């Protein structure tokens, strides 16, 4: 277990976008397993419930045995320590991302020195995408095609149709 190269890709994934998917797929050759882990933040209001966000990720990567989805409510470093994980995966889109990641990465290093953060520069095609734009588009009745993958789009539509009925 300890010798496996397992990475955690933490985020809210509200919902998972083409940008997230691209980082995960590009990181696959680097790791034996990637856990896409949804950090539960009680202060953050999400559009999609936790189980729905996990279902989007699981459906999208159902044919990729190296990718798992999970959630955690502790510090990311504690989740990693408890699960014997030595790598964190993050994507870098912009200089603003870098400044944010620099602070988080150095803080995590102080909290757990043997945890390494691995950064991938994001694919230029997706670097403008973020989950909050997808939520904005959806909340105004727009079509987020091109921001999320087709299977995720279908699940979002099914979820939205279900919430309208109830
Ligand atoms: P969330 O939107 O899920 O809350 P974050 O913004 O915290 O996610 O991002 C989780 C990780 O996914 C971060 O490392 C971030 O850089 C990466 N990421 C987010 N959007 C994209 C994108 N469009 N392309 C590549 N990586 C992305």
mmCIF file of C-alpha atoms and ligand atoms in Angstrom, residues 9-15 17-20 22-23 44 89-93 97 100-101 122-123 126-132 135, ligand 1:
data_model
loop_
_atom_site.group_PDB
_atom_site.id
_atom_site.type_symbol
_atom_site.label_atom_id
_atom_site.label_comp_id
_atom_site.label_asym_id
_atom_site.label_seq_id
_atom_site.Cartn_x
_atom_site.Cartn_y
_atom_site.Cartn_z
ATOM 1 C CA UNK A 9 -6.973 15.363 -6.422
ATOM 2 C CA UNK A 10 -8.936 17.514 -3.972
ATOM 3 C CA UNK A 11 -11.658 20.021 -4.837
ATOM 4 C CA UNK A 12 -15.379 20.664 -4.624
ATOM 5 C CA UNK A 13 -16.165 19.389 -8.122
ATOM 6 C CA UNK A 14 -19.494 21.238 -8.123
ATOM 7 C CA UNK A 15 -19.651 19.880 -10.837
ATOM 8 C CA UNK A 17 -15.631 20.032 -15.526
ATOM 9 C CA UNK A 18 -13.665 19.216 -18.671
ATOM 10 C CA UNK A 19 -10.733 21.034 -17.042
ATOM 11 C CA UNK A 20 -10.741 18.723 -14.016
ATOM 12 C CA UNK A 22 -8.168 16.758 -18.376
ATOM 13 C CA UNK A 23 -5.885 17.078 -15.328
ATOM 14 C CA UNK A 44 -19.645 26.551 1.198
ATOM 15 C CA UNK A 89 -2.458 16.608 -7.514
ATOM 16 C CA UNK A 90 -3.403 20.156 -8.518
ATOM 17 C CA UNK A 91 -3.890 22.025 -11.779
ATOM 18 C CA UNK A 92 -2.427 25.458 -12.489
ATOM 19 C CA UNK A 93 -4.502 27.671 -14.759
ATOM 20 C CA UNK A 97 -3.917 29.936 -9.205
ATOM 21 C CA UNK A 100 -3.114 30.509 -4.129
ATOM 22 C CA UNK A 101 -1.457 27.112 -4.631
ATOM 23 C CA UNK A 122 -3.775 23.015 -17.471
ATOM 24 C CA UNK A 123 -4.585 22.352 -21.085
ATOM 25 C CA UNK A 126 -9.859 24.328 -20.765
ATOM 26 C CA UNK A 127 -7.921 26.864 -18.749
ATOM 27 C CA UNK A 128 -10.815 29.373 -18.723
ATOM 28 C CA UNK A 129 -13.276 26.823 -17.345
ATOM 29 C CA UNK A 130 -14.261 26.690 -13.727
ATOM 30 C CA UNK A 131 -17.144 25.109 -11.859
ATOM 31 C CA UNK A 132 -18.594 28.446 -10.771
ATOM 32 C CA UNK A 135 -23.156 26.901 -12.017
HETATM 33 P P1 LIG B 1 -13.505 23.148 -7.601
HETATM 34 O O1 LIG B 1 -13.950 24.006 -8.748
HETATM 35 O O2 LIG B 1 -13.745 21.716 -7.781
HETATM 36 O O3 LIG B 1 -13.763 23.720 -6.234
HETATM 37 P P2 LIG B 1 -10.924 23.994 -7.505
HETATM 38 O O4 LIG B 1 -11.089 25.296 -8.195
HETATM 39 O O5 LIG B 1 -10.517 23.955 -6.077
HETATM 40 O O6 LIG B 1 -12.077 23.122 -7.753
HETATM 41 O O7 LIG B 1 -9.998 23.069 -8.338
HETATM 42 C C1 LIG B 1 -9.618 21.786 -7.991
HETATM 43 C C2 LIG B 1 -8.393 21.544 -8.806
HETATM 44 O O8 LIG B 1 -8.811 21.462 -10.163
HETATM 45 C C3 LIG B 1 -7.381 22.671 -8.719
HETATM 46 O O9 LIG B 1 -6.088 22.123 -8.750
HETATM 47 C C4 LIG B 1 -7.637 23.460 -9.970
HETATM 48 O O10 LIG B 1 -6.484 24.125 -10.436
HETATM 49 C C5 LIG B 1 -8.059 22.352 -10.919
HETATM 50 N N1 LIG B 1 -8.896 22.920 -11.968
HETATM 51 C C6 LIG B 1 -10.024 23.608 -11.807
HETATM 52 N N2 LIG B 1 -10.511 24.000 -13.011
HETATM 53 C C7 LIG B 1 -9.630 23.552 -13.942
HETATM 54 C C8 LIG B 1 -9.525 23.684 -15.357
HETATM 55 N N3 LIG B 1 -10.411 24.357 -16.069
HETATM 56 N N4 LIG B 1 -8.501 23.090 -15.974
HETATM 57 C C9 LIG B 1 -7.613 22.401 -15.252
HETATM 58 N N5 LIG B 1 -7.609 22.289 -13.910
HETATM 59 C C10 LIG B 1 -8.615 22.845 -13.252
#
